[in-house]
N, CA, C and O atoms as a DFTB+ gen file, in Angstrom:
412 C
 N C O
     1  1      17.338      -9.240      10.152
     2  2      16.512     -10.270       9.554
     3  2      15.742      -9.683       8.370
     4  3      15.179      -8.591       8.448
     5  1      15.736     -10.420       7.302
     6  2      15.056      -9.959       6.104
     7  2      13.566     -10.204       6.196
     8  3      13.100     -11.150       6.830
     9  1      12.830      -9.310       5.534
    10  2      11.403      -9.592       5.377
    11  2      11.176     -10.024       3.929
    12  3      12.107     -10.038       3.123
    13  1       9.970     -10.365       3.617
    14  2       9.671     -10.885       2.276
    15  2       9.883      -9.838       1.198
    16  3      10.310     -10.164       0.091
    17  1       9.591      -8.590       1.511
    18  2       9.812      -7.519       0.543
    19  2      11.294      -7.450       0.157
    20  3      11.634      -7.351      -1.022
    21  1      12.160      -7.502       1.158
    22  2      13.603      -7.470       0.896
    23  2      14.039      -8.681       0.074
    24  3      14.886      -8.568      -0.813
    25  1      13.456      -9.835       0.374
    26  2      13.811     -11.060      -0.338
    27  2      13.375     -11.002      -1.799
    28  3      14.107     -11.442      -2.685
    29  1      12.189     -10.462      -2.053
    30  2      11.721     -10.300      -3.434
    31  2      12.660      -9.357      -4.179
    32  3      13.093      -9.653      -5.293
    33  1      12.970      -8.230      -3.562
    34  2      13.856      -7.255      -4.193
    35  2      15.221      -7.872      -4.485
    36  3      15.768      -7.680      -5.571
    37  1      15.767      -8.601      -3.539
    38  2      17.066      -9.231      -3.739
    39  2      17.028     -10.212      -4.909
    40  3      17.940     -10.238      -5.736
    41  1      15.967     -11.019      -4.974
    42  2      15.827     -11.983      -6.070
    43  2      15.756     -11.273      -7.420
    44  3      16.383     -11.708      -8.386
    45  1      14.997     -10.190      -7.487
    46  2      14.860      -9.455      -8.751
    47  2      16.156      -8.742      -9.135
    48  3      16.500      -8.661     -10.314
    49  1      16.868      -8.229      -8.140
    50  2      18.123      -7.537      -8.422
    51  2      19.211      -8.496      -8.880
    52  3      20.181      -8.068      -9.505
    53  1      19.071      -9.786      -8.582
    54  2      20.060     -10.773      -9.008
    55  2      19.843     -11.252     -10.441
    56  3      20.650     -12.018     -10.966
    57  1      18.769     -10.811     -11.072
    58  2      18.497     -11.199     -12.452
    59  2      19.290     -10.325     -13.422
    60  3      19.521      -9.144     -13.162
    61  1      19.699     -10.914     -14.531
    62  2      20.316     -10.121     -15.599
    63  2      19.215      -9.299     -16.267
    64  3      18.033      -9.498     -15.988
    65  1      19.594      -8.397     -17.128
    66  2      18.607      -7.570     -17.846
    67  2      17.651      -8.460     -18.635
    68  3      16.439      -8.245     -18.620
    69  1      18.197      -9.454     -19.319
    70  2      17.365     -10.361     -20.113
    71  2      16.463     -11.199     -19.219
    72  3      15.285     -11.381     -19.528
    73  1      16.998     -11.709     -18.120
    74  2      16.193     -12.502     -17.184
    75  2      15.079     -11.664     -16.565
    76  3      13.961     -12.145     -16.383
    77  1      15.390     -10.413     -16.244
    78  2      14.391      -9.522     -15.656
    79  2      13.253      -9.261     -16.639
    80  3      12.084      -9.230     -16.256
    81  1      13.602      -9.078     -17.891
    82  2      12.593      -8.866     -18.932
    83  2      11.717     -10.121     -19.080
    84  3      10.497     -10.025     -19.215
    85  1      12.351     -11.281     -19.053
    86  2      11.629     -12.545     -19.137
    87  2      10.727     -12.738     -17.916
    88  3       9.603     -13.225     -18.041
    89  1      11.224     -12.355     -16.739
    90  2      10.424     -12.449     -15.517
    91  2       9.135     -11.641     -15.669
    92  3       8.051     -12.131     -15.350
    93  1       9.252     -10.415     -16.150
    94  2       8.066      -9.567     -16.309
    95  2       7.105     -10.156     -17.337
    96  3       5.889     -10.087     -17.163
    97  1       7.645     -10.732     -18.401
    98  2       6.800     -11.353     -19.420
    99  2       6.029     -12.533     -18.822
   100  3       4.821     -12.653     -19.026
   101  1       6.719     -13.395     -18.090
   102  2       6.078     -14.557     -17.481
   103  2       5.102     -14.148     -16.377
   104  3       4.063     -14.783     -16.198
   105  1       5.432     -13.097     -15.645
   106  2       4.541     -12.616     -14.591
   107  2       3.194     -12.203     -15.167
   108  3       2.158     -12.383     -14.527
   109  1       3.210     -11.659     -16.355
   110  2       1.975     -11.224     -16.998
   111  2       1.105     -12.359     -17.494
   112  3      -0.059     -12.143     -17.832
   113  1       1.653     -13.576     -17.545
   114  2       0.871     -14.691     -18.074
   115  2       0.721     -15.848     -17.083
   116  3       0.214     -16.910     -17.442
   117  1       1.155     -15.647     -15.855
   118  2       1.085     -16.704     -14.844
   119  2      -0.351     -16.884     -14.341
   120  3      -1.121     -15.927     -14.257
   121  1      -0.691     -18.134     -14.009
   122  2      -2.007     -18.440     -13.446
   123  2      -2.049     -17.907     -12.009
   124  3      -1.194     -18.258     -11.195
   125  1      -3.022     -17.077     -11.700
   126  2      -3.138     -16.473     -10.376
   127  2      -4.242     -17.133      -9.564
   128  3      -5.161     -17.745     -10.106
   129  1      -4.126     -16.991      -8.262
   130  2      -5.194     -17.446      -7.374
   131  2      -6.459     -16.639      -7.662
   132  3      -6.404     -15.518      -8.169
   133  1      -7.581     -17.234      -7.329
   134  2      -8.852     -16.550      -7.509
   135  2      -8.868     -15.286      -6.655
   136  3      -8.416     -15.294      -5.510
   137  1      -9.383     -14.223      -7.213
   138  2      -9.493     -12.960      -6.498
   139  2      -8.345     -11.999      -6.783
   140  3      -8.391     -10.842      -6.365
   141  1      -7.316     -12.465      -7.491
   142  2      -6.196     -11.603      -7.847
   143  2      -6.220     -11.341      -9.341
   144  3      -6.680     -12.169     -10.126
   145  1      -5.719     -10.181      -9.718
   146  2      -5.676      -9.847     -11.137
   147  2      -4.230      -9.609     -11.573
   148  3      -3.360      -9.275     -10.767
   149  1      -4.009      -9.789     -12.849
   150  2      -2.682      -9.622     -13.425
   151  2      -2.299      -8.147     -13.448
   152  3      -3.135      -7.279     -13.701
   153  1      -1.033      -7.880     -13.181
   154  2      -0.525      -6.514     -13.335
   155  2      -0.493      -6.231     -14.832
   156  3       0.104      -7.004     -15.581
   157  1      -1.116      -5.150     -15.293
   158  2      -1.156      -4.869     -16.734
   159  2       0.247      -4.783     -17.349
   160  3       1.174      -4.240     -16.748
   161  1       0.374      -5.327     -18.546
   162  2       1.667      -5.359     -19.241
   163  2       2.255      -3.965     -19.426
   164  3       3.465      -3.779     -19.301
   165  1       1.417      -3.003     -19.717
   166  2       1.890      -1.631     -19.885
   167  2       2.469      -1.046     -18.614
   168  3       3.337      -0.174     -18.665
   169  1       1.996      -1.520     -17.481
   170  2       2.512      -1.078     -16.186
   171  2       3.850      -1.757     -15.904
   172  3       4.772      -1.126     -15.388
   173  1       3.958      -3.049     -16.245
   174  2       5.177      -3.811     -15.979
   175  2       6.383      -3.308     -16.767
   176  3       7.500      -3.271     -16.251
   177  1       6.148      -2.923     -18.021
   178  2       7.233      -2.572     -18.935
   179  2       8.322      -1.682     -18.374
   180  3       9.489      -2.075     -18.390
   181  1       7.994      -0.503     -17.880
   182  2       9.043       0.427     -17.465
   183  2       9.578       0.215     -16.038
   184  3      10.465       0.952     -15.607
   185  1       9.066      -0.760     -15.311
   186  2       9.447      -0.913     -13.909
   187  2      10.853      -1.485     -13.742
   188  3      11.246      -2.405     -14.459
   189  1      11.610      -0.929     -12.785
   190  2      12.887      -1.523     -12.401
   191  2      12.615      -2.476     -11.233
   192  3      11.464      -2.638     -10.828
   193  1      13.655      -3.104     -10.692
   194  2      13.476      -4.109      -9.644
   195  2      12.777      -3.548      -8.410
   196  3      11.905      -4.205      -7.841
   197  1      13.146      -2.355      -7.997
   198  2      12.543      -1.759      -6.802
   199  2      11.064      -1.434      -7.035
   200  3      10.218      -1.710      -6.184
   201  1      10.768      -0.853      -8.179
   202  2       9.377      -0.510      -8.485
   203  2       8.522      -1.763      -8.680
   204  3       7.356      -1.790      -8.286
   205  1       9.106      -2.800      -9.289
   206  2       8.362      -4.041      -9.483
   207  2       8.079      -4.713      -8.140
   208  3       7.002      -5.274      -7.939
   209  1       9.036      -4.656      -7.233
   210  2       8.813      -5.199      -5.889
   211  2       7.636      -4.489      -5.232
   212  3       6.747      -5.136      -4.679
   213  1       7.629      -3.170      -5.291
   214  2       6.517      -2.400      -4.720
   215  2       5.188      -2.765      -5.379
   216  3       4.166      -2.882      -4.703
   217  1       5.207      -2.943      -6.704
   218  2       3.984      -3.278      -7.438
   219  2       3.497      -4.682      -7.060
   220  3       2.295      -4.901      -6.906
   221  1       4.426      -5.631      -6.911
   222  2       4.047      -6.984      -6.497
   223  2       3.370      -6.966      -5.119
   224  3       2.360      -7.635      -4.904
   225  1       3.938      -6.197      -4.202
   226  2       3.368      -6.102      -2.854
   227  2       2.003      -5.409      -2.903
   228  3       1.075      -5.812      -2.203
   229  1       1.885      -4.374      -3.725
   230  2       0.613      -3.644      -3.829
   231  2      -0.493      -4.522      -4.419
   232  3      -1.637      -4.463      -3.970
   233  1      -0.153      -5.332      -5.421
   234  2      -1.158      -6.166      -6.078
   235  2      -1.447      -7.449      -5.308
   236  3      -2.589      -7.908      -5.270
   237  1      -0.406      -8.037      -4.689
   238  2      -0.551      -9.390      -4.144
   239  2      -0.227      -9.538      -2.654
   240  3      -0.321     -10.645      -2.123
   241  1       0.150      -8.457      -1.965
   242  2       0.603      -8.502      -0.568
   243  2       1.940      -9.254      -0.490
   244  3       2.354      -9.891      -1.458
   245  1       2.598      -9.177       0.646
   246  2       3.931      -9.761       0.769
   247  2       3.944     -11.273       0.610
   248  3       4.768     -11.805      -0.134
   249  1       3.054     -11.968       1.288
   250  2       3.075     -13.436       1.264
   251  2       2.882     -13.981      -0.148
   252  3       3.716     -14.738      -0.646
   253  1       1.792     -13.598      -0.782
   254  2       1.510     -14.124      -2.117
   255  2       2.484     -13.555      -3.137
   256  3       2.837     -14.247      -4.092
   257  1       2.924     -12.328      -2.964
   258  2       3.910     -11.735      -3.868
   259  2       5.210     -12.522      -3.865
   260  3       5.796     -12.762      -4.921
   261  1       5.664     -12.926      -2.683
   262  2       6.886     -13.728      -2.573
   263  2       6.674     -15.113      -3.178
   264  3       7.537     -15.628      -3.889
   265  1       5.531     -15.703      -2.894
   266  2       5.206     -17.023      -3.442
   267  2       5.151     -16.979      -4.969
   268  3       5.674     -17.867      -5.642
   269  1       4.524     -15.953      -5.499
   270  2       4.395     -15.789      -6.943
   271  2       5.759     -15.544      -7.592
   272  3       6.051     -16.085      -8.659
   273  1       6.585     -14.731      -6.944
   274  2       7.922     -14.473      -7.455
   275  2       8.721     -15.771      -7.533
   276  3       9.385     -16.029      -8.537
   277  1       8.661     -16.587      -6.486
   278  2       9.371     -17.870      -6.476
   279  2       8.836     -18.791      -7.577
   280  3       9.611     -19.494      -8.227
   281  1       7.530     -18.791      -7.788
   282  2       6.930     -19.645      -8.821
   283  2       7.395     -19.231     -10.215
   284  3       7.696     -20.088     -11.047
   285  1       7.455     -17.938     -10.473
   286  2       7.913     -17.456     -11.781
   287  2       9.394     -17.785     -11.968
   288  3       9.806     -18.186     -13.057
   289  1      10.193     -17.617     -10.918
   290  2      11.614     -17.960     -11.005
   291  2      11.796     -19.448     -11.317
   292  3      12.631     -19.812     -12.145
   293  1      11.022     -20.301     -10.660
   294  2      11.096     -21.741     -10.942
   295  2      10.708     -22.015     -12.390
   296  3      11.349     -22.819     -13.067
   297  1       9.663     -21.350     -12.862
   298  2       9.207     -21.524     -14.238
   299  2      10.285     -21.102     -15.238
   300  3      10.344     -21.617     -16.355
   301  1      11.127     -20.166     -14.827
   302  2      12.224     -19.709     -15.677
   303  2      13.443     -20.630     -15.585
   304  3      14.428     -20.433     -16.296
   305  1      13.374     -21.631     -14.710
   306  2      14.496     -22.538     -14.530
   307  2      15.526     -22.035     -13.543
   308  3      16.649     -22.537     -13.500
   309  1      15.151     -21.046     -12.749
   310  2      16.071     -20.449     -11.783
   311  2      15.783     -21.021     -10.396
   312  3      15.320     -20.322      -9.494
   313  1      16.071     -22.316     -10.257
   314  2      15.734     -23.047      -9.037
   315  2      16.449     -22.487      -7.807
   316  3      15.853     -22.407      -6.733
   317  1      17.719     -22.099      -7.952
   318  2      18.470     -21.597      -6.799
   319  2      17.882     -20.301      -6.261
   320  3      17.732     -20.143      -5.050
   321  1      17.551     -19.379      -7.146
   322  2      16.952     -18.112      -6.713
   323  2      15.600     -18.373      -6.044
   324  3      15.286     -17.776      -5.015
   325  1      14.809     -19.264      -6.632
   326  2      13.496     -19.590      -6.053
   327  2      13.667     -20.232      -4.679
   328  3      12.930     -19.910      -3.748
   329  1      14.638     -21.140      -4.549
   330  2      14.867     -21.812      -3.265
   331  2      15.348     -20.819      -2.212
   332  3      14.953     -20.907      -1.049
   333  1      16.189     -19.885      -2.607
   334  2      16.673     -18.865      -1.667
   335  2      15.506     -18.008      -1.179
   336  3      15.406     -17.715       0.012
   337  1      14.639     -17.612      -2.083
   338  2      13.469     -16.812      -1.712
   339  2      12.542     -17.612      -0.797
   340  3      12.034     -17.077       0.189
   341  1      12.321     -18.874      -1.112
   342  2      11.454     -19.696      -0.271
   343  2      12.070     -19.913       1.106
   344  3      11.346     -20.011       2.097
   345  1      13.389     -19.988       1.180
   346  2      14.054     -20.110       2.476
   347  2      13.796     -18.902       3.345
   348  3      13.552     -19.040       4.544
   349  1      13.845     -17.723       2.761
   350  2      13.548     -16.492       3.502
   351  2      12.080     -16.476       3.914
   352  3      11.746     -16.037       5.015
   353  1      11.195     -16.958       3.024
   354  2       9.773     -16.986       3.348
   355  2       9.524     -17.874       4.562
   356  3       8.748     -17.511       5.445
   357  1      10.179     -19.036       4.613
   358  2       9.987     -19.954       5.740
   359  2      10.572     -19.371       7.014
   360  3       9.968     -19.485       8.081
   361  1      11.740     -18.748       6.918
   362  2      12.365     -18.125       8.082
   363  2      11.474     -17.016       8.618
   364  3      11.305     -16.879       9.829
   365  1      10.902     -16.220       7.710
   366  2      10.021     -15.124       8.108
   367  2       8.763     -15.665       8.792
   368  3       8.298     -15.093       9.777
   369  1       8.216     -16.760       8.273
   370  2       7.015     -17.349       8.867
   371  2       7.303     -17.882      10.266
   372  3       6.492     -17.702      11.174
   373  1       8.447     -18.534      10.447
   374  2       8.815     -19.062      11.761
   375  2       9.017     -17.918      12.735
   376  3       8.567     -17.985      13.879
   377  1       9.695     -16.862      12.285
   378  2       9.953     -15.707      13.146
   379  2       8.706     -14.942      13.512
   380  3       8.646     -14.342      14.585
   381  1       7.699     -14.948      12.641
   382  2       6.496     -14.158      12.919
   383  2       5.365     -15.014      13.496
   384  3       4.266     -14.513      13.730
   385  1       5.632     -16.301      13.724
   386  2       4.567     -17.157      14.244
   387  2       4.441     -17.075      15.757
   388  3       3.742     -17.870      16.385
   389  1       5.132     -16.096      16.325
   390  2       4.995     -15.907      17.772
   391  2       5.718     -16.963      18.558
   392  3       5.216     -17.448      19.572
   393  1       6.903     -17.326      18.096
   394  2       7.672     -18.369      18.750
   395  2       8.186     -17.934      20.104
   396  3       9.357     -18.157      20.414
   397  1       7.355     -17.328      20.912
   398  2       7.778     -16.845      22.239
   399  2       7.393     -17.865      23.305
   400  3       6.556     -17.603      24.169
   401  1       8.026     -19.032      23.220
   402  2       7.773     -20.050      24.210
   403  2       8.748     -19.932      25.362
   404  3       8.702     -20.728      26.300
   405  1       9.620     -18.957      25.303
   406  2      10.543     -18.711      26.393
   407  2       9.827     -17.908      27.459
   408  3       8.759     -17.341      27.225
   409  1      10.438     -17.871      28.639
   410  2       9.810     -17.126      29.735
   411  2       9.871     -15.666      29.532
   412  3       9.386     -14.905      30.369
């Protein structure tokens, strides 16, 4: 079963070089929830998909990092990638909600 970190990484790895560059540009200008700060542009520049995933988790935690990644993908017009990521987010939430109603 995938966790949100894996889902973010998978979504980023599915981007072309140009799409990945656009993702980082949009990430730097997206409206954030109160209490969160933007990852500095100079930090974003050299990051590859794995490093960016780690940075997203470090700055925003897994839940908000996944939500933010899906929002940026939607803003880029990448509805399928965003929907796939949101599907993993929902599956992860159901799996971690303590669904132990069995004996």
